[in-house]
JSON list of C-alpha atoms and ligand atoms in Angstrom, two decimals:
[
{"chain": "A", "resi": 1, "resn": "UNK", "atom": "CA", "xyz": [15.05, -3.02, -15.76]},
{"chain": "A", "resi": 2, "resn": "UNK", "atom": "CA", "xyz": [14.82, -5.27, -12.63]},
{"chain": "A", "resi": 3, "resn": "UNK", "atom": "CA", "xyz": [14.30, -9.08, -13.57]},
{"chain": "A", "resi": 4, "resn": "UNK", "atom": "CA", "xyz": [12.36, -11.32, -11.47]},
{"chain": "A", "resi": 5, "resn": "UNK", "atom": "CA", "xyz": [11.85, -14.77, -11.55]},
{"chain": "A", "resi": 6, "resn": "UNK", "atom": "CA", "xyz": [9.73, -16.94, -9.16]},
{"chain": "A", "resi": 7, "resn": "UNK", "atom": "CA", "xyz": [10.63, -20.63, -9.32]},
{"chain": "A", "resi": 8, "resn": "UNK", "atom": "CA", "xyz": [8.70, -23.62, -7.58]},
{"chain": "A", "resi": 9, "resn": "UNK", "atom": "CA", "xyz": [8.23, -27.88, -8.56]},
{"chain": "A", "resi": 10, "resn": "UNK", "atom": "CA", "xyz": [5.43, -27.40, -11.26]},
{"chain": "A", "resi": 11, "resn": "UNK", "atom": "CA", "xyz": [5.58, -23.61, -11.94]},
{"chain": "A", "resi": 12, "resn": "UNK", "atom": "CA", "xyz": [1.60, -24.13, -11.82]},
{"chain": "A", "resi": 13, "resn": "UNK", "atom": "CA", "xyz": [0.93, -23.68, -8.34]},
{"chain": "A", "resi": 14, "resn": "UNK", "atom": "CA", "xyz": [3.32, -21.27, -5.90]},
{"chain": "A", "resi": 15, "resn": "UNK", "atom": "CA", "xyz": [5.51, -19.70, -8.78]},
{"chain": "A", "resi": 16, "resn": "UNK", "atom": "CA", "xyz": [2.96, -18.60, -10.76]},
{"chain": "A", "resi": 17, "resn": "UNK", "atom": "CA", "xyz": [1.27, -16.83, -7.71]},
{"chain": "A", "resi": 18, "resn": "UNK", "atom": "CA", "xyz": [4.63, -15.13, -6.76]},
{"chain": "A", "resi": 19, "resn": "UNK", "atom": "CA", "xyz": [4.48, -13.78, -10.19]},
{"chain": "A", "resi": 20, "resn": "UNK", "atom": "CA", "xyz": [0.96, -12.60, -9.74]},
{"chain": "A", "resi": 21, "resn": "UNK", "atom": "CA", "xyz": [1.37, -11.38, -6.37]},
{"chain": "A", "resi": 22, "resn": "UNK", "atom": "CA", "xyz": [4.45, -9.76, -7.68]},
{"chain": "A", "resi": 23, "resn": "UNK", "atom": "CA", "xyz": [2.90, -7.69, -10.57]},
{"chain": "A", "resi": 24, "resn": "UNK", "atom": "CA", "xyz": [0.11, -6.84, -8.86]},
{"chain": "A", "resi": 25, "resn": "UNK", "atom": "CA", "xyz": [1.91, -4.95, -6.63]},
{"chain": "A", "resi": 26, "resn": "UNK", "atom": "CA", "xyz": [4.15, -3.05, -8.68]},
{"chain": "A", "resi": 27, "resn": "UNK", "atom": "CA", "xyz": [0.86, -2.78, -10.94]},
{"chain": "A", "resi": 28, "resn": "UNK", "atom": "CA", "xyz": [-0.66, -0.82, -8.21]},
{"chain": "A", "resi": 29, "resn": "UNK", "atom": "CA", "xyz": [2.59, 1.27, -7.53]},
{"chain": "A", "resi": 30, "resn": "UNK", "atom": "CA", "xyz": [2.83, 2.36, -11.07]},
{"chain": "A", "resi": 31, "resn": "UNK", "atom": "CA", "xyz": [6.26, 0.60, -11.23]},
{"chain": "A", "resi": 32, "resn": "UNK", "atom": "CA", "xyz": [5.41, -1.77, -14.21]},
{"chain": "A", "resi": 33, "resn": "UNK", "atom": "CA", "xyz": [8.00, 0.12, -16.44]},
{"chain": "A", "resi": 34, "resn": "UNK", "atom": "CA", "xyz": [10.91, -0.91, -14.15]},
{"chain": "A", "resi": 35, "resn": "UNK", "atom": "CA", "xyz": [10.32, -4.51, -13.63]},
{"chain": "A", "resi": 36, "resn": "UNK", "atom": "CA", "xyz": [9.97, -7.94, -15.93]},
{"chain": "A", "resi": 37, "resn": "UNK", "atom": "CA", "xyz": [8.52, -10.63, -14.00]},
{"chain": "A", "resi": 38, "resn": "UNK", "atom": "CA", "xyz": [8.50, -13.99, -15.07]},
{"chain": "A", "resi": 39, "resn": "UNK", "atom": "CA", "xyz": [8.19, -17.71, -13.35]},
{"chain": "A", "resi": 40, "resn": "UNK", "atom": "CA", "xyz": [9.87, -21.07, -13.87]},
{"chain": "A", "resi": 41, "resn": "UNK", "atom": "CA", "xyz": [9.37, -24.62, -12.90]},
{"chain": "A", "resi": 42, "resn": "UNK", "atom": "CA", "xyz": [12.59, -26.79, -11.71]},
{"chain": "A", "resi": 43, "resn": "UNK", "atom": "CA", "xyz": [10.20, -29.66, -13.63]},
{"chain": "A", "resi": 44, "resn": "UNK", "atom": "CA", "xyz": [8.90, -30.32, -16.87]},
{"chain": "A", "resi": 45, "resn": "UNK", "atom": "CA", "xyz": [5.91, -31.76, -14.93]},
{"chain": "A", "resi": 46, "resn": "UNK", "atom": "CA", "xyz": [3.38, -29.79, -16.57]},
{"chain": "A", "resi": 47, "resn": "UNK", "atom": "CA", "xyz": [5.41, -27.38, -19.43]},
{"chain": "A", "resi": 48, "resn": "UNK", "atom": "CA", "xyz": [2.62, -25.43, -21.20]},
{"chain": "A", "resi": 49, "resn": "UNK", "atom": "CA", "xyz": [-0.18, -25.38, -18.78]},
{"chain": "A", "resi": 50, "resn": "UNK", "atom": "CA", "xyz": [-1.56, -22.41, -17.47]},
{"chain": "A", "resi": 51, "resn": "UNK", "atom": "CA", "xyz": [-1.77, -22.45, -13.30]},
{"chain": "A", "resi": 52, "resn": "UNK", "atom": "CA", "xyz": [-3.71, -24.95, -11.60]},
{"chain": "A", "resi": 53, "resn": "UNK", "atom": "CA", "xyz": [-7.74, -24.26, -11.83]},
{"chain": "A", "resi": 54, "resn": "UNK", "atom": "CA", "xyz": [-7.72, -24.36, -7.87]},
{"chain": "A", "resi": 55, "resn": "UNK", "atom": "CA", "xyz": [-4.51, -21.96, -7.72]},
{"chain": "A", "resi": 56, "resn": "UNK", "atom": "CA", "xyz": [-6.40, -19.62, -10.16]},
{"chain": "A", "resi": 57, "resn": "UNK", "atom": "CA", "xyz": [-9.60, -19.74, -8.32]},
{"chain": "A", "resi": 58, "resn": "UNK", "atom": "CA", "xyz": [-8.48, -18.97, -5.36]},
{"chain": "A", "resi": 59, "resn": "UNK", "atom": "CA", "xyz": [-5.88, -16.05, -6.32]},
{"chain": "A", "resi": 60, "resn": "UNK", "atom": "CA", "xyz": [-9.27, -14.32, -8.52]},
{"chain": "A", "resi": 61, "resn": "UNK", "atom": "CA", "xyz": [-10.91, -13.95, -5.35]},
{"chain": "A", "resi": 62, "resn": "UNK", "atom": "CA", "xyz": [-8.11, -11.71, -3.85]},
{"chain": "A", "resi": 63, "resn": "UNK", "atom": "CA", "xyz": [-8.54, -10.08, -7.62]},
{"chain": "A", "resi": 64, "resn": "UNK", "atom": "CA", "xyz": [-5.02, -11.37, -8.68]},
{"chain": "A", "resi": 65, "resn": "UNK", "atom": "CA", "xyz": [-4.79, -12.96, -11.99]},
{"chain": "A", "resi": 66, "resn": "UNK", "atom": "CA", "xyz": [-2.73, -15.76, -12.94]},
{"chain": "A", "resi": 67, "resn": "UNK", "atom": "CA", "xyz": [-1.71, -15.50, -16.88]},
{"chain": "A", "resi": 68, "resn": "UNK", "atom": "CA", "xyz": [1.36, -17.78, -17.25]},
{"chain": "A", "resi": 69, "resn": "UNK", "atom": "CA", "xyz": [2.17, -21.03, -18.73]},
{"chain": "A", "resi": 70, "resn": "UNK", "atom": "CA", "xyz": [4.35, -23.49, -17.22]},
{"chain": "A", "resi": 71, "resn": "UNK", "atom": "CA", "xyz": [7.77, -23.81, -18.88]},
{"chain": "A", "resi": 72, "resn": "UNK", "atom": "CA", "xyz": [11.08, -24.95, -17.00]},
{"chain": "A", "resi": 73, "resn": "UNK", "atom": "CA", "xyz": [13.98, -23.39, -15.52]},
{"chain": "A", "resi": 74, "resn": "UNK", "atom": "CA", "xyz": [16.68, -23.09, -18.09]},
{"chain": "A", "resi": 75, "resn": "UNK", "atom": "CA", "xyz": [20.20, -22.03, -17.32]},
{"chain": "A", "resi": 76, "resn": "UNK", "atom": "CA", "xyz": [20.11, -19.41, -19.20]},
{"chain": "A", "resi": 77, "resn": "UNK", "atom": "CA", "xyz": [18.09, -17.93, -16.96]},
{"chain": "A", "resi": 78, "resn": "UNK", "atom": "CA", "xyz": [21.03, -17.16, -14.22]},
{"chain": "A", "resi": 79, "resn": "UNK", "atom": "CA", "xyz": [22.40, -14.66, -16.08]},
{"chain": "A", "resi": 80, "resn": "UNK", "atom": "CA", "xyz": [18.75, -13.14, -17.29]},
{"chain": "A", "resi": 81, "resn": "UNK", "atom": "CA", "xyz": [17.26, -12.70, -13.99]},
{"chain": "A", "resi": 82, "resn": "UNK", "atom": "CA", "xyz": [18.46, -10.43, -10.79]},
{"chain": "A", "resi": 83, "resn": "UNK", "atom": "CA", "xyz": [16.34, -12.07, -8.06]},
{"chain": "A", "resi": 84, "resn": "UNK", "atom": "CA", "xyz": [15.60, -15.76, -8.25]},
{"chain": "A", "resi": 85, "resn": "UNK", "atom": "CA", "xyz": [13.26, -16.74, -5.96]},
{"chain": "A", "resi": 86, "resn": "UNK", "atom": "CA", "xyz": [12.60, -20.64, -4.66]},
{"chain": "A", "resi": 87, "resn": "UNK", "atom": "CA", "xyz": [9.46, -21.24, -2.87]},
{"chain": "A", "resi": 88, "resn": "UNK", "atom": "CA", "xyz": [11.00, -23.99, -0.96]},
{"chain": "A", "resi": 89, "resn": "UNK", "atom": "CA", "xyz": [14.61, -25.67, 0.40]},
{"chain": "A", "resi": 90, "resn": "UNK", "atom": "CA", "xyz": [13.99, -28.49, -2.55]},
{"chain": "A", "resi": 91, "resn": "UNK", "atom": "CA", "xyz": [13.80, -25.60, -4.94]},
{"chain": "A", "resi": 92, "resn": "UNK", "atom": "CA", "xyz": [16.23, -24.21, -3.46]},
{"chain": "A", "resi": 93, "resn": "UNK", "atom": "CA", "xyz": [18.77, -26.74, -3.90]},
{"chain": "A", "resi": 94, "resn": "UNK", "atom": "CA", "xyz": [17.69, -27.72, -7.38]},
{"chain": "A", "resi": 95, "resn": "UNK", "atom": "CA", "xyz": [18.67, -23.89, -8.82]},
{"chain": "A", "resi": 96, "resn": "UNK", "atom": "CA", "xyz": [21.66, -23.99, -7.26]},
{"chain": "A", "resi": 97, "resn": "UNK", "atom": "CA", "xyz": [22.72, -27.64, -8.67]},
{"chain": "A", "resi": 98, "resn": "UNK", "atom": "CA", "xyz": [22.95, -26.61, -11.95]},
{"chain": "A", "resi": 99, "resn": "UNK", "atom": "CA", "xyz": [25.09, -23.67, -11.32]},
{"chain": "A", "resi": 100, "resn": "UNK", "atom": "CA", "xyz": [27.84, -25.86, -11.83]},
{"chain": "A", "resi": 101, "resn": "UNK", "atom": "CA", "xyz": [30.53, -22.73, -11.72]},
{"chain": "A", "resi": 102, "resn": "UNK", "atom": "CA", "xyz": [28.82, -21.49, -8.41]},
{"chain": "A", "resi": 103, "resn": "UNK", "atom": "CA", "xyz": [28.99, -18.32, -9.54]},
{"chain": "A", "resi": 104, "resn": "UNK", "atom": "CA", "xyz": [25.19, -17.35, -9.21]},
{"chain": "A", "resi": 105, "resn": "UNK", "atom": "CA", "xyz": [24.38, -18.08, -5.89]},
{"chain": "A", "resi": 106, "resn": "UNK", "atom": "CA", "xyz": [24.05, -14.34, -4.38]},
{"chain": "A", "resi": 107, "resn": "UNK", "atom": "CA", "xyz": [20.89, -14.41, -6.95]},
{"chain": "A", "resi": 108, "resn": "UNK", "atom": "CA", "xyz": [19.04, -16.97, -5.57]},
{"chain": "A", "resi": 109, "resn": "UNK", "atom": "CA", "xyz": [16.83, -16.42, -2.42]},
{"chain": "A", "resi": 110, "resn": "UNK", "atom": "CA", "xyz": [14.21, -18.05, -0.50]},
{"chain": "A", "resi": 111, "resn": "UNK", "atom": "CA", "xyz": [10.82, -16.14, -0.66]},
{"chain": "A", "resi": 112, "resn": "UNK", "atom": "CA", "xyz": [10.10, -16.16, 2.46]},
{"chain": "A", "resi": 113, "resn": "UNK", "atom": "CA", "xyz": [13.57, -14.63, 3.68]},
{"chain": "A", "resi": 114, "resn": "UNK", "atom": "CA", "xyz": [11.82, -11.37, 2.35]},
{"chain": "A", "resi": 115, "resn": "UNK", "atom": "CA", "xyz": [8.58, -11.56, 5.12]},
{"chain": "A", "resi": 116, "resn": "UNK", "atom": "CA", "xyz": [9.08, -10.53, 8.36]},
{"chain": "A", "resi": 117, "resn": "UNK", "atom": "CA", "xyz": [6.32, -12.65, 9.82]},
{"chain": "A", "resi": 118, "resn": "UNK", "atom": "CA", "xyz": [7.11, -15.87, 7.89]},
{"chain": "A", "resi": 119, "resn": "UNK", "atom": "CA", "xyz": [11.07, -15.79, 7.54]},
{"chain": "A", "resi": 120, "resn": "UNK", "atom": "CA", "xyz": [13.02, -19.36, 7.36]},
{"chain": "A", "resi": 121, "resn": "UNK", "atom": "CA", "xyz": [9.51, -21.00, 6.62]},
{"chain": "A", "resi": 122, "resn": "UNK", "atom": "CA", "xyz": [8.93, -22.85, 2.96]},
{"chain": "A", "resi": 123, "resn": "UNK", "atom": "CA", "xyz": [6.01, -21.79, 0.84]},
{"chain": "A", "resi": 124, "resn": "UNK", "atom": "CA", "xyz": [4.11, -25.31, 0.98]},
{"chain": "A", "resi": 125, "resn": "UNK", "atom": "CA", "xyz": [3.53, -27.32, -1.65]},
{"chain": "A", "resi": 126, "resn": "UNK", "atom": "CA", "xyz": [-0.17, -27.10, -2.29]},
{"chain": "A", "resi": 127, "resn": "UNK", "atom": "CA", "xyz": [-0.90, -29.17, -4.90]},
{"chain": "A", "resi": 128, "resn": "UNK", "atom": "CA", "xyz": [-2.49, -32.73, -2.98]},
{"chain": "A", "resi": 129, "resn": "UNK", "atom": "CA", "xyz": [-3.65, -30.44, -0.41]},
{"chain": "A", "resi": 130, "resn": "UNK", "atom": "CA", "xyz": [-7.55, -28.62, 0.10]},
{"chain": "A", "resi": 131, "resn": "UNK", "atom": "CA", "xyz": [-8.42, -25.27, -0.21]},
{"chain": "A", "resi": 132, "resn": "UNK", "atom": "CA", "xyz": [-6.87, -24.02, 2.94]},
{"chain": "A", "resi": 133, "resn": "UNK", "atom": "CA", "xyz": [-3.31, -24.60, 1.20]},
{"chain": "A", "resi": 134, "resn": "UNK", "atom": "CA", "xyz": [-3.98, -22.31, -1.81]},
{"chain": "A", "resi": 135, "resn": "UNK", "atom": "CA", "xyz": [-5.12, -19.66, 0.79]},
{"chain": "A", "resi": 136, "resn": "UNK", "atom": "CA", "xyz": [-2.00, -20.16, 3.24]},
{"chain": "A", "resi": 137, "resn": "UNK", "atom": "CA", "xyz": [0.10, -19.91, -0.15]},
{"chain": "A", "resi": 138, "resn": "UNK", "atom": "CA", "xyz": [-0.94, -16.80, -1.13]},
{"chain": "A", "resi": 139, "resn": "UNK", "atom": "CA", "xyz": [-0.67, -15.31, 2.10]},
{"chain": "A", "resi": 140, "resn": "UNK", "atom": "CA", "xyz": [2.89, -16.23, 2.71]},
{"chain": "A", "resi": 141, "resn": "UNK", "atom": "CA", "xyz": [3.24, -14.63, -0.68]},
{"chain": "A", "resi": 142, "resn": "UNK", "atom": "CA", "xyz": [1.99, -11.56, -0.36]},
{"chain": "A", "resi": 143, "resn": "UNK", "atom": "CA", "xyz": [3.68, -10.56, 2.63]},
{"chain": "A", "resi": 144, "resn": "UNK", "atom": "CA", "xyz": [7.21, -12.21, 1.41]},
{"chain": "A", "resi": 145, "resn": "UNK", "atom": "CA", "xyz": [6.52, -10.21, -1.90]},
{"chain": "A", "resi": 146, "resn": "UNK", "atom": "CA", "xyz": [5.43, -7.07, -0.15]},
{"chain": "A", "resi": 147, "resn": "UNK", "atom": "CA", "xyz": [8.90, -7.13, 1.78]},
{"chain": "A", "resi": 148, "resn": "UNK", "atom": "CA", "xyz": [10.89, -8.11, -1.46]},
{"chain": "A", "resi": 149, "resn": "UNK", "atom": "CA", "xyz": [9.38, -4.91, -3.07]},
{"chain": "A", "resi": 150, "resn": "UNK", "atom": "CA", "xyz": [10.34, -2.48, 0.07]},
{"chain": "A", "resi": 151, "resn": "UNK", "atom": "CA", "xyz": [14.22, -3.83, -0.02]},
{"chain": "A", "resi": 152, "resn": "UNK", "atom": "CA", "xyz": [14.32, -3.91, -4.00]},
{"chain": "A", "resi": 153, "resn": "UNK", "atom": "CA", "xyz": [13.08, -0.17, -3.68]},
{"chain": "A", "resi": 154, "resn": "UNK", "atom": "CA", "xyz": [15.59, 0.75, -1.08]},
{"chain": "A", "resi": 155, "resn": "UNK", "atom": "CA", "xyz": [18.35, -0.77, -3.50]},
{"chain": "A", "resi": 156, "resn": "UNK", "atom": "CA", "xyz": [17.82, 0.75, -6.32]},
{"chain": "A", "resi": 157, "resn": "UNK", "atom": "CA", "xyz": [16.29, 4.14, -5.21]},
{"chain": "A", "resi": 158, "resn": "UNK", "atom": "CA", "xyz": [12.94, 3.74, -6.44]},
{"chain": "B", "resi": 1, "resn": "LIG", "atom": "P1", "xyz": [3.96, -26.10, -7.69]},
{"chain": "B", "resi": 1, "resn": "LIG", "atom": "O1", "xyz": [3.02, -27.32, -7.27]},
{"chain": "B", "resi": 1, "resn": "LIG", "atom": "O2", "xyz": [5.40, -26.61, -7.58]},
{"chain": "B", "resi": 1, "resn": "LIG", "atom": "O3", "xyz": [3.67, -25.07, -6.67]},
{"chain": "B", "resi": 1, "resn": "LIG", "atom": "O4", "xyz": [3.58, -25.71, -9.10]},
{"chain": "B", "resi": 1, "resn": "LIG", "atom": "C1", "xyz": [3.11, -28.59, -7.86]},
{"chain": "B", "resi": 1, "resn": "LIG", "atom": "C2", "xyz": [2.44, -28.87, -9.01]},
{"chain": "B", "resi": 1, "resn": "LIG", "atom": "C3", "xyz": [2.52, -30.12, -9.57]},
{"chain": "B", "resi": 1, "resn": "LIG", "atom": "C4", "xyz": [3.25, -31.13, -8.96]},
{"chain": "B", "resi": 1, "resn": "LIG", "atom": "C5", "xyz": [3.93, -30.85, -7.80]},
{"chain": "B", "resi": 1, "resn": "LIG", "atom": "C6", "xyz": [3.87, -29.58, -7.25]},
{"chain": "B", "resi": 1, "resn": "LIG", "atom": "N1", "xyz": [3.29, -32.42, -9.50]},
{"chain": "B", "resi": 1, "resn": "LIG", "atom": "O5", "xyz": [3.93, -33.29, -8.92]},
{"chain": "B", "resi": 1, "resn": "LIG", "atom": "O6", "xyz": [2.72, -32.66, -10.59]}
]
């Protein structure tokens, strides 16, 4: 089993899309049996909620379905999870403050490191934003997702 876990600020927004973007695809590769995917807040902003209404909306239309609640990152987590993936630097750096040994960083990656059109950018917060910010956020995730997929694949031959 390959554990994934998407991580943004709320975990109602940009995580729970890289989950749903996530399981789609290995939904429509019949590759559900190898994977648990799962998302995570570095907050306690909004633990329990289901995605944002606008984040929903806006994923439906591209027929992707956001299902999860909110909960937080726990440190238990590190040693659950094979890919943890921040959304942006902030993120980032929040994960990797609270491993406190340092002994989890080759786990932790930015998503867009995995898109060859959108490498070294951040997956903006859309939360205060409009409409187009939902849409830009699910683009950047599909095609970092889509490129995570390929290289998981190729490393472990499926
Ligand atoms: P997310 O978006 O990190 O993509 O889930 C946010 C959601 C809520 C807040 C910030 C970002 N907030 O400050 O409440």
């Amino acid at each position: 089993m390959i554990n994934i876990l998407f991580v943004c600020l709320g975990n109602i927004c940009r995580s729970p899309s890289g989950e749903g973007v996530f399981k789609t695809l290995v939904k429509r590769e019949n590759l559900e049996t190898e994977f648990f995917i799962d998302s995570a807040g570095t907050s306690a902003f909004h633990v329990g909620e289901q995605a944002d209404r606008r984040m929903q909306k806006h994923a439906a239309k591209r027929n992707i379905y956001l299902t999860s609640r909110s909960r937080k990152f726990a440190i238990d987590d590190f040693a659950k999870f094979d890919y943890i993936m921040a959304m942006d630097n902030d993120n980032y750096m929040d994960i990797l403050s609270m491993d406190k040994q340092d002994i989890f960083k080759n786990k932790v990656f930015m998503m867009t490191d995995f898109s060859p059109l959108y490498q070294g950018r951040e997956v903006p917060d859309p939360y205060y934003g409009g409409g187009p910010g939902f849409e830009d956020v699910l683009d950047l995730l599909e095609e970092s997702c889509l490129g995570l997929l390929e290289i998981i694949k190729k490393n472990h031959e499926l």
